[in-house]
mmCIF file of C-alpha atoms in Angstrom:
data_model
loop_
_atom_site.group_PDB
_atom_site.id
_atom_site.type_symbol
_atom_site.label_atom_id
_atom_site.label_comp_id
_atom_site.label_asym_id
_atom_site.label_seq_id
_atom_site.Cartn_x
_atom_site.Cartn_y
_atom_site.Cartn_z
ATOM 1 C CA MET A 6 -16.945 -16.274 -13.795
ATOM 2 C CA ASP A 7 -19.828 -18.404 -13.641
ATOM 3 C CA LYS A 8 -20.532 -18.153 -10.525
ATOM 4 C CA LYS A 9 -19.884 -15.627 -7.485
ATOM 5 C CA ARG A 10 -17.217 -17.120 -5.555
ATOM 6 C CA ASN A 11 -16.801 -16.951 -1.358
ATOM 7 C CA VAL A 12 -14.250 -14.257 -0.721
ATOM 8 C CA ALA A 13 -12.979 -12.832 2.567
ATOM 9 C CA PHE A 14 -11.903 -9.239 2.730
ATOM 10 C CA ILE A 15 -8.776 -8.649 5.835
ATOM 11 C CA GLY A 16 -8.126 -4.964 7.154
ATOM 12 C CA LEU A 17 -11.147 -2.107 6.230
ATOM 13 C CA GLY A 18 -8.011 0.653 6.812
ATOM 14 C CA THR A 19 -7.524 3.799 4.805
ATOM 15 C CA MET A 20 -7.253 1.857 1.173
ATOM 16 C CA GLY A 21 -8.808 -1.600 2.020
ATOM 17 C CA TYR A 22 -12.519 0.312 2.932
ATOM 18 C CA PRO A 23 -12.561 2.133 -0.266
ATOM 19 C CA MET A 24 -10.832 -1.148 -1.914
ATOM 20 C CA ALA A 25 -13.348 -3.634 -0.150
ATOM 21 C CA GLY A 26 -16.268 -1.434 -0.920
ATOM 22 C CA HIS A 27 -15.508 -1.047 -4.692
ATOM 23 C CA LEU A 28 -15.586 -5.319 -4.408
ATOM 24 C CA SER A 29 -18.644 -5.296 -2.726
ATOM 25 C CA LYS A 30 -20.451 -2.923 -6.027
ATOM 26 C CA SER A 31 -18.862 -5.585 -8.249
ATOM 27 C CA GLY A 32 -21.772 -8.083 -7.913
ATOM 28 C CA LEU A 33 -19.002 -11.091 -8.288
ATOM 29 C CA VAL A 34 -18.793 -11.553 -5.056
ATOM 30 C CA ASN A 35 -20.176 -13.042 -1.602
ATOM 31 C CA LEU A 36 -17.927 -10.987 0.555
ATOM 32 C CA ARG A 37 -17.324 -11.006 4.181
ATOM 33 C CA VAL A 38 -15.188 -8.261 5.524
ATOM 34 C CA PHE A 39 -13.121 -8.416 8.768
ATOM 35 C CA ASN A 40 -11.527 -5.301 10.915
ATOM 36 C CA ARG A 41 -9.505 -5.725 13.957
ATOM 37 C CA THR A 42 -11.691 -3.098 15.215
ATOM 38 C CA ILE A 43 -14.734 -3.415 14.742
ATOM 39 C CA GLU A 44 -16.343 0.051 14.916
ATOM 40 C CA LYS A 45 -14.672 0.572 11.070
ATOM 41 C CA ALA A 46 -16.263 -2.908 10.008
ATOM 42 C CA THR A 47 -19.834 -1.645 11.512
ATOM 43 C CA LYS A 48 -19.431 2.098 9.509
ATOM 44 C CA TRP A 49 -18.320 -0.249 6.347
ATOM 45 C CA SER A 50 -21.217 -1.838 6.431
ATOM 46 C CA GLN A 51 -23.619 0.804 6.783
ATOM 47 C CA GLU A 52 -22.118 1.543 3.078
ATOM 48 C CA TYR A 53 -21.482 -1.420 1.654
ATOM 49 C CA ASP A 54 -23.048 -4.884 1.652
ATOM 50 C CA GLY A 55 -21.332 -7.248 2.900
ATOM 51 C CA GLU A 56 -20.823 -10.243 5.696
ATOM 52 C CA ILE A 57 -18.952 -8.439 9.152
ATOM 53 C CA CYS A 58 -17.261 -11.303 10.749
ATOM 54 C CA LEU A 59 -16.082 -10.956 14.185
ATOM 55 C CA SER A 60 -12.944 -13.545 13.988
ATOM 56 C CA LEU A 61 -10.952 -14.579 11.312
ATOM 57 C CA GLU A 62 -11.946 -17.820 11.539
ATOM 58 C CA GLN A 63 -15.394 -16.828 10.905
ATOM 59 C CA ALA A 64 -13.918 -14.621 8.003
ATOM 60 C CA VAL A 65 -12.095 -17.124 6.017
ATOM 61 C CA THR A 66 -13.912 -20.476 6.307
ATOM 62 C CA GLU A 67 -14.925 -21.408 3.094
ATOM 63 C CA ALA A 68 -13.587 -19.001 1.282
ATOM 64 C CA ASP A 69 -12.253 -19.490 -2.189
ATOM 65 C CA VAL A 70 -10.287 -16.061 -1.802
ATOM 66 C CA VAL A 71 -8.526 -14.320 0.696
ATOM 67 C CA ILE A 72 -7.427 -10.807 0.194
ATOM 68 C CA THR A 73 -5.752 -8.646 3.324
ATOM 69 C CA CYS A 74 -4.513 -5.283 2.653
ATOM 70 C CA THR A 75 -2.765 -4.120 6.493
ATOM 71 C CA GLY A 76 -0.285 -2.614 7.344
ATOM 72 C CA ARG A 77 3.158 -4.242 7.955
ATOM 73 C CA ASP A 78 5.008 -7.897 8.129
ATOM 74 C CA GLU A 79 4.183 -7.719 11.693
ATOM 75 C CA ASP A 80 0.447 -7.410 11.239
ATOM 76 C CA MET A 81 0.711 -9.763 8.635
ATOM 77 C CA LEU A 82 2.312 -12.354 10.616
ATOM 78 C CA GLU A 83 -0.386 -11.681 13.768
ATOM 79 C CA ILE A 84 -3.189 -12.473 11.116
ATOM 80 C CA VAL A 85 -1.936 -14.939 9.479
ATOM 81 C CA LEU A 86 1.009 -16.822 11.641
ATOM 82 C CA SER A 87 0.063 -16.525 15.082
ATOM 83 C CA ASP A 88 -1.976 -19.220 17.493
ATOM 84 C CA ASN A 89 -4.881 -16.898 16.873
ATOM 85 C CA GLY A 90 -4.917 -16.223 13.133
ATOM 86 C CA MET A 91 -6.191 -17.735 9.612
ATOM 87 C CA TYR A 92 -4.183 -19.765 8.534
ATOM 88 C CA PRO A 93 -4.995 -23.683 10.117
ATOM 89 C CA HIS A 94 -8.988 -22.309 8.429
ATOM 90 C CA LEU A 95 -7.690 -21.509 5.001
ATOM 91 C CA LYS A 96 -9.556 -23.479 2.718
ATOM 92 C CA GLU A 97 -6.967 -26.293 0.664
ATOM 93 C CA GLY A 98 -7.223 -25.290 -2.798
ATOM 94 C CA SER A 99 -7.922 -21.568 -1.900
ATOM 95 C CA VAL A 100 -6.000 -18.162 -3.479
ATOM 96 C CA PHE A 101 -4.787 -15.841 -1.179
ATOM 97 C CA ILE A 102 -3.888 -12.675 -1.797
ATOM 98 C CA ASP A 103 -1.942 -9.408 -0.274
ATOM 99 C CA HIS A 104 -1.779 -6.441 -1.318
ATOM 100 C CA THR A 105 -0.107 -4.779 1.922
ATOM 101 C CA THR A 106 3.249 -3.391 0.938
ATOM 102 C CA THR A 107 5.636 -5.920 3.225
ATOM 103 C CA SER A 108 9.295 -7.213 2.619
ATOM 104 C CA PHE A 109 10.637 -9.569 -0.112
ATOM 105 C CA LYS A 110 11.800 -12.206 3.027
ATOM 106 C CA LEU A 111 7.996 -12.011 4.027
ATOM 107 C CA ALA A 112 6.298 -12.534 0.791
ATOM 108 C CA LYS A 113 8.336 -15.715 0.279
ATOM 109 C CA GLN A 114 7.766 -17.019 3.832
ATOM 110 C CA LEU A 115 4.254 -16.911 3.389
ATOM 111 C CA ASN A 116 3.960 -17.995 -0.105
ATOM 112 C CA GLN A 117 6.316 -20.805 0.877
ATOM 113 C CA SER A 118 3.632 -21.714 4.585
ATOM 114 C CA LEU A 119 0.239 -21.500 1.822
ATOM 115 C CA GLN A 120 1.738 -23.532 -0.902
ATOM 116 C CA SER A 121 1.999 -26.344 1.658
ATOM 117 C CA LYS A 122 -2.186 -26.038 2.256
ATOM 118 C CA ASP A 123 -2.169 -26.179 -1.753
ATOM 119 C CA ILE A 124 -2.662 -21.988 -1.363
ATOM 120 C CA ALA A 125 -1.757 -20.044 -4.235
ATOM 121 C CA PHE A 126 -0.089 -16.613 -2.658
ATOM 122 C CA ILE A 127 0.440 -13.999 -4.744
ATOM 123 C CA ASP A 128 1.985 -10.811 -2.965
ATOM 124 C CA ALA A 129 0.481 -7.947 -4.851
ATOM 125 C CA PRO A 130 1.064 -4.105 -3.702
ATOM 126 C CA VAL A 131 -0.459 -1.113 -5.247
ATOM 127 C CA SER A 132 -0.007 2.505 -5.889
ATOM 128 C CA GLY A 133 -2.134 5.077 -6.369
ATOM 129 C CA GLY A 134 -2.411 6.389 -2.506
ATOM 130 C CA GLU A 135 -6.194 6.437 -0.750
ATOM 131 C CA ALA A 136 -7.985 8.702 -3.758
ATOM 132 C CA GLY A 137 -6.818 6.118 -6.234
ATOM 133 C CA ALA A 138 -7.876 3.287 -3.918
ATOM 134 C CA ILE A 139 -11.311 5.311 -2.950
ATOM 135 C CA ASN A 140 -11.800 6.448 -7.371
ATOM 136 C CA GLY A 141 -11.129 2.287 -7.380
ATOM 137 C CA VAL A 142 -7.695 3.462 -10.390
ATOM 138 C CA LEU A 143 -5.094 1.666 -7.706
ATOM 139 C CA SER A 144 -2.261 0.421 -10.422
ATOM 140 C CA VAL A 145 -1.483 -3.516 -9.088
ATOM 141 C CA MET A 146 2.345 -5.133 -9.130
ATOM 142 C CA ALA A 147 1.592 -8.780 -8.376
ATOM 143 C CA GLY A 148 4.215 -12.148 -7.733
ATOM 144 C CA GLY A 149 3.411 -15.172 -7.588
ATOM 145 C CA ASP A 150 1.061 -17.989 -9.474
ATOM 146 C CA TYR A 151 0.597 -16.042 -12.547
ATOM 147 C CA SER A 152 -2.376 -18.579 -14.064
ATOM 148 C CA GLU A 153 -4.310 -17.725 -10.477
ATOM 149 C CA LEU A 154 -3.811 -14.100 -10.740
ATOM 150 C CA GLU A 155 -5.657 -14.447 -14.280
ATOM 151 C CA ARG A 156 -8.339 -16.474 -13.052
ATOM 152 C CA ASN A 157 -8.807 -13.391 -10.422
ATOM 153 C CA SER A 158 -8.213 -10.470 -12.161
ATOM 154 C CA LEU A 159 -11.663 -9.448 -12.104
ATOM 155 C CA LEU A 160 -12.385 -9.369 -8.455
ATOM 156 C CA VAL A 161 -8.534 -7.425 -8.806
ATOM 157 C CA GLU A 162 -10.337 -4.928 -11.615
ATOM 158 C CA SER A 163 -12.809 -4.161 -9.197
ATOM 159 C CA TYR A 164 -10.438 -1.396 -7.529
ATOM 160 C CA SER A 165 -7.897 -1.082 -10.310
ATOM 161 C CA LYS A 166 -6.988 0.371 -13.442
ATOM 162 C CA ASN A 167 -4.090 -2.148 -14.069
ATOM 163 C CA ILE A 168 -2.245 -4.757 -13.065
ATOM 164 C CA SER A 169 0.722 -5.339 -13.894
ATOM 165 C CA TYR A 170 2.414 -9.096 -13.361
ATOM 166 C CA MET A 171 6.004 -9.005 -12.285
ATOM 167 C CA GLY A 172 7.226 -12.891 -11.983
ATOM 168 C CA GLU A 173 7.741 -15.170 -8.988
ATOM 169 C CA SER A 174 6.180 -14.892 -5.807
ATOM 170 C CA GLY A 175 7.814 -11.386 -4.301
ATOM 171 C CA TYR A 176 8.397 -10.050 -6.985
ATOM 172 C CA GLY A 177 5.310 -7.573 -6.334
ATOM 173 C CA GLN A 178 6.832 -6.692 -3.990
ATOM 174 C CA LEU A 179 9.833 -5.859 -5.131
ATOM 175 C CA ALA A 180 8.863 -3.913 -8.101
ATOM 176 C CA LYS A 181 6.899 -1.749 -4.797
ATOM 177 C CA MET A 182 10.214 -1.449 -3.464
ATOM 178 C CA VAL A 183 11.553 0.816 -6.949
ATOM 179 C CA ASN A 184 8.212 2.768 -6.873
ATOM 180 C CA GLN A 185 8.827 3.842 -3.059
ATOM 181 C CA ILE A 186 12.584 4.803 -3.971
ATOM 182 C CA CYS A 187 11.123 6.734 -7.199
ATOM 183 C CA ILE A 188 8.970 8.580 -5.242
ATOM 184 C CA ALA A 189 10.583 9.182 -2.580
ATOM 185 C CA GLY A 190 13.285 11.014 -5.017
ATOM 186 C CA LEU A 191 10.895 12.631 -6.768
ATOM 187 C CA LEU A 192 9.808 14.238 -3.516
ATOM 188 C CA GLN A 193 13.490 15.710 -3.523
ATOM 189 C CA GLY A 194 14.820 17.015 -5.994
ATOM 190 C CA LEU A 195 10.743 18.915 -5.617
ATOM 191 C CA SER A 196 11.263 19.563 -2.978
ATOM 192 C CA GLU A 197 13.839 21.781 -3.172
ATOM 193 C CA GLY A 198 13.707 23.187 -6.651
ATOM 194 C CA LEU A 199 10.298 24.552 -4.977
ATOM 195 C CA LEU A 200 12.880 25.944 -1.972
ATOM 196 C CA PHE A 201 14.813 27.246 -4.587
ATOM 197 C CA ALA A 202 12.041 29.651 -6.478
ATOM 198 C CA GLU A 203 10.908 30.576 -3.327
ATOM 199 C CA ALA A 204 13.993 32.145 -2.422
ATOM 200 C CA GLU A 205 13.475 33.656 -5.868
ATOM 201 C CA ASN A 206 10.186 34.364 -5.137
ATOM 202 C CA ILE A 207 9.365 33.370 -8.377
ATOM 203 C CA ASP A 208 5.436 33.202 -9.595
ATOM 204 C CA MET A 209 4.540 29.162 -8.036
ATOM 205 C CA ASP A 210 1.281 29.333 -10.171
ATOM 206 C CA SER A 211 3.179 30.552 -13.314
ATOM 207 C CA LEU A 212 6.080 27.996 -12.775
ATOM 208 C CA LEU A 213 4.901 24.425 -12.025
ATOM 209 C CA SER A 214 2.326 25.568 -14.927
ATOM 210 C CA ALA A 215 5.651 25.647 -17.536
ATOM 211 C CA ILE A 216 7.128 22.756 -15.502
ATOM 212 C CA SER A 217 4.599 20.533 -15.746
ATOM 213 C CA GLY A 218 4.274 20.954 -18.995
ATOM 214 C CA GLY A 219 8.271 19.510 -19.697
ATOM 215 C CA ALA A 220 10.350 16.961 -18.622
ATOM 216 C CA ALA A 221 10.217 17.831 -15.061
ATOM 217 C CA GLN A 222 6.503 17.078 -14.686
ATOM 218 C CA SER A 223 5.841 14.176 -12.651
ATOM 219 C CA TRP A 224 2.889 13.323 -10.270
ATOM 220 C CA GLN A 225 4.017 14.673 -6.826
ATOM 221 C CA MET A 226 4.714 18.040 -9.316
ATOM 222 C CA VAL A 227 0.996 17.598 -10.568
ATOM 223 C CA ASN A 228 -0.899 16.525 -7.007
ATOM 224 C CA ARG A 229 1.262 18.505 -4.202
ATOM 225 C CA GLY A 230 3.338 20.913 -5.708
ATOM 226 C CA HIS A 231 0.745 23.813 -4.792
ATOM 227 C CA THR A 232 0.502 22.261 -1.267
ATOM 228 C CA MET A 233 4.133 21.608 -0.487
ATOM 229 C CA HIS A 234 4.107 25.958 -1.703
ATOM 230 C CA LYS A 235 0.752 26.193 0.953
ATOM 231 C CA ARG A 236 2.881 24.445 3.177
ATOM 232 C CA GLU A 237 -0.627 22.245 3.466
ATOM 233 C CA PHE A 238 0.509 18.890 4.519
ATOM 234 C CA ASP A 239 -2.206 17.662 6.505
ATOM 235 C CA PHE A 240 -3.531 14.402 4.118
ATOM 236 C CA GLY A 241 -2.387 11.567 1.562
ATOM 237 C CA PHE A 242 0.347 9.164 2.376
ATOM 238 C CA ALA A 243 1.499 9.123 5.860
ATOM 239 C CA ILE A 244 5.302 9.926 6.205
ATOM 240 C CA LYS A 245 5.423 6.491 9.279
ATOM 241 C CA TRP A 246 4.046 4.606 6.204
ATOM 242 C CA MET A 247 7.081 5.634 4.465
ATOM 243 C CA VAL A 248 9.143 5.313 6.306
ATOM 244 C CA LYS A 249 8.503 1.358 6.770
ATOM 245 C CA ASP A 250 7.935 1.404 3.043
ATOM 246 C CA LEU A 251 11.723 2.718 2.814
ATOM 247 C CA GLY A 252 12.848 0.184 5.441
ATOM 248 C CA TYR A 253 12.044 -2.538 3.782
ATOM 249 C CA CYS A 254 14.111 -1.111 0.524
ATOM 250 C CA ILE A 255 16.940 -0.489 2.444
ATOM 251 C CA ASP A 256 17.170 -4.252 4.336
ATOM 252 C CA GLN A 257 16.473 -5.357 0.994
ATOM 253 C CA ALA A 258 19.436 -3.374 -1.132
ATOM 254 C CA LYS A 259 22.142 -4.938 2.084
ATOM 255 C CA ASP A 260 21.067 -8.619 0.667
ATOM 256 C CA ASN A 261 21.492 -7.944 -3.127
ATOM 257 C CA GLU A 262 24.421 -5.806 -2.588
ATOM 258 C CA THR A 263 22.607 -2.137 -4.298
ATOM 259 C CA ASN A 264 23.424 1.175 -2.642
ATOM 260 C CA LEU A 265 20.549 2.903 -2.294
ATOM 261 C CA PRO A 266 23.001 7.354 -0.427
ATOM 262 C CA PHE A 267 20.066 9.224 -1.932
ATOM 263 C CA THR A 268 17.248 6.802 0.092
ATOM 264 C CA LYS A 269 19.071 6.548 2.745
ATOM 265 C CA GLU A 270 19.357 10.399 2.978
ATOM 266 C CA VAL A 271 15.675 10.989 2.640
ATOM 267 C CA TYR A 272 14.331 7.836 4.635
ATOM 268 C CA ASP A 273 16.481 9.890 7.570
ATOM 269 C CA ARG A 274 14.850 12.886 6.963
ATOM 270 C CA TYR A 275 11.438 10.772 7.236
ATOM 271 C CA VAL A 276 12.705 9.355 10.321
ATOM 272 C CA ASN A 277 13.410 13.152 11.580
ATOM 273 C CA LEU A 278 10.517 14.840 10.730
ATOM 274 C CA ILE A 279 8.596 12.009 12.398
ATOM 275 C CA ASP A 280 10.560 13.185 15.738
ATOM 276 C CA LYS A 281 8.845 16.503 15.189
ATOM 277 C CA GLY A 282 5.565 15.595 14.752
ATOM 278 C CA HIS A 283 4.955 14.838 11.065
ATOM 279 C CA LYS A 284 4.207 11.339 11.843
ATOM 280 C CA TYR A 285 1.232 11.289 10.156
ATOM 281 C CA SER A 286 1.798 14.582 7.509
ATOM 282 C CA ASP A 287 2.144 13.606 3.502
ATOM 283 C CA THR A 288 5.270 12.025 2.231
ATOM 284 C CA SER A 289 5.261 15.424 0.992
ATOM 285 C CA ALA A 290 5.962 17.597 4.156
ATOM 286 C CA LEU A 291 9.782 16.198 3.233
ATOM 287 C CA MET A 292 9.835 20.144 2.349
ATOM 288 C CA LEU A 293 9.573 21.389 5.484
ATOM 289 C CA PHE A 294 12.800 19.490 6.761
ATOM 290 C CA ASP A 295 14.976 22.300 6.056
ATOM 291 C CA GLU A 296 12.967 25.140 7.815
ATOM 292 C CA LEU A 297 12.431 22.450 11.155
ATOM 293 C CA ASN A 298 16.273 21.276 11.283
ATOM 294 C CA ASN A 299 17.509 25.170 10.555
#
């Protein structure tokens, strides 16, 4: 990359805040950032270098690359295509990279809308959670124009450890859906296994050490097994976001006629936990379902 490019980063939430920070520290770009609540942007500017913008128009005007990391389909529709959205101000020939976990349908809609302005769209949801974002080791699943992804890989690599190209537009989101389906299953299995162990009064340190070295090992077991046993859930990926993600999975499964009974059961359990006050608890709080419903 011969010269610094103008980059706008939109969304300084749990994930976007450190991601934009890594991009700032990379020295690769002239960075502008925007967040709907100015307090968060002001706090960010005290830690990192970058121009704080008070409007989407200011942030994206003349940007060679626009990177977004927001919450839901509704957020993306608002900031891109609403009356006060960024769409009219996007530079023709620029690149739009969306790290939000959205529906497949929205990724296709955004791609189609942006194509009419000769803007390359890359749907690039991430995995790795808040810790992965803070440490700059996220995994990125990308769909869209491969050559544009290659051209912008250095930017994405500033906050990720690997980038996997999944195919045409929307396939990044489909890969993230598979990721979330698998995590839901892992957490349900881990919850049941730990509850079984507790009922038999098995020493948890010894047990987790033993089974973490074998075929049952998973990231969830290594990083959440001990905290689940201690009933510590005030950290990590909030249940409210998993419900959103699994909802996209279930909707997409209707279109491709996949039967997801296990995923639907876990989804319902999470909705129940939200109703019982665990909206912001880590997804490993799935372990509490039986205790709260007996």
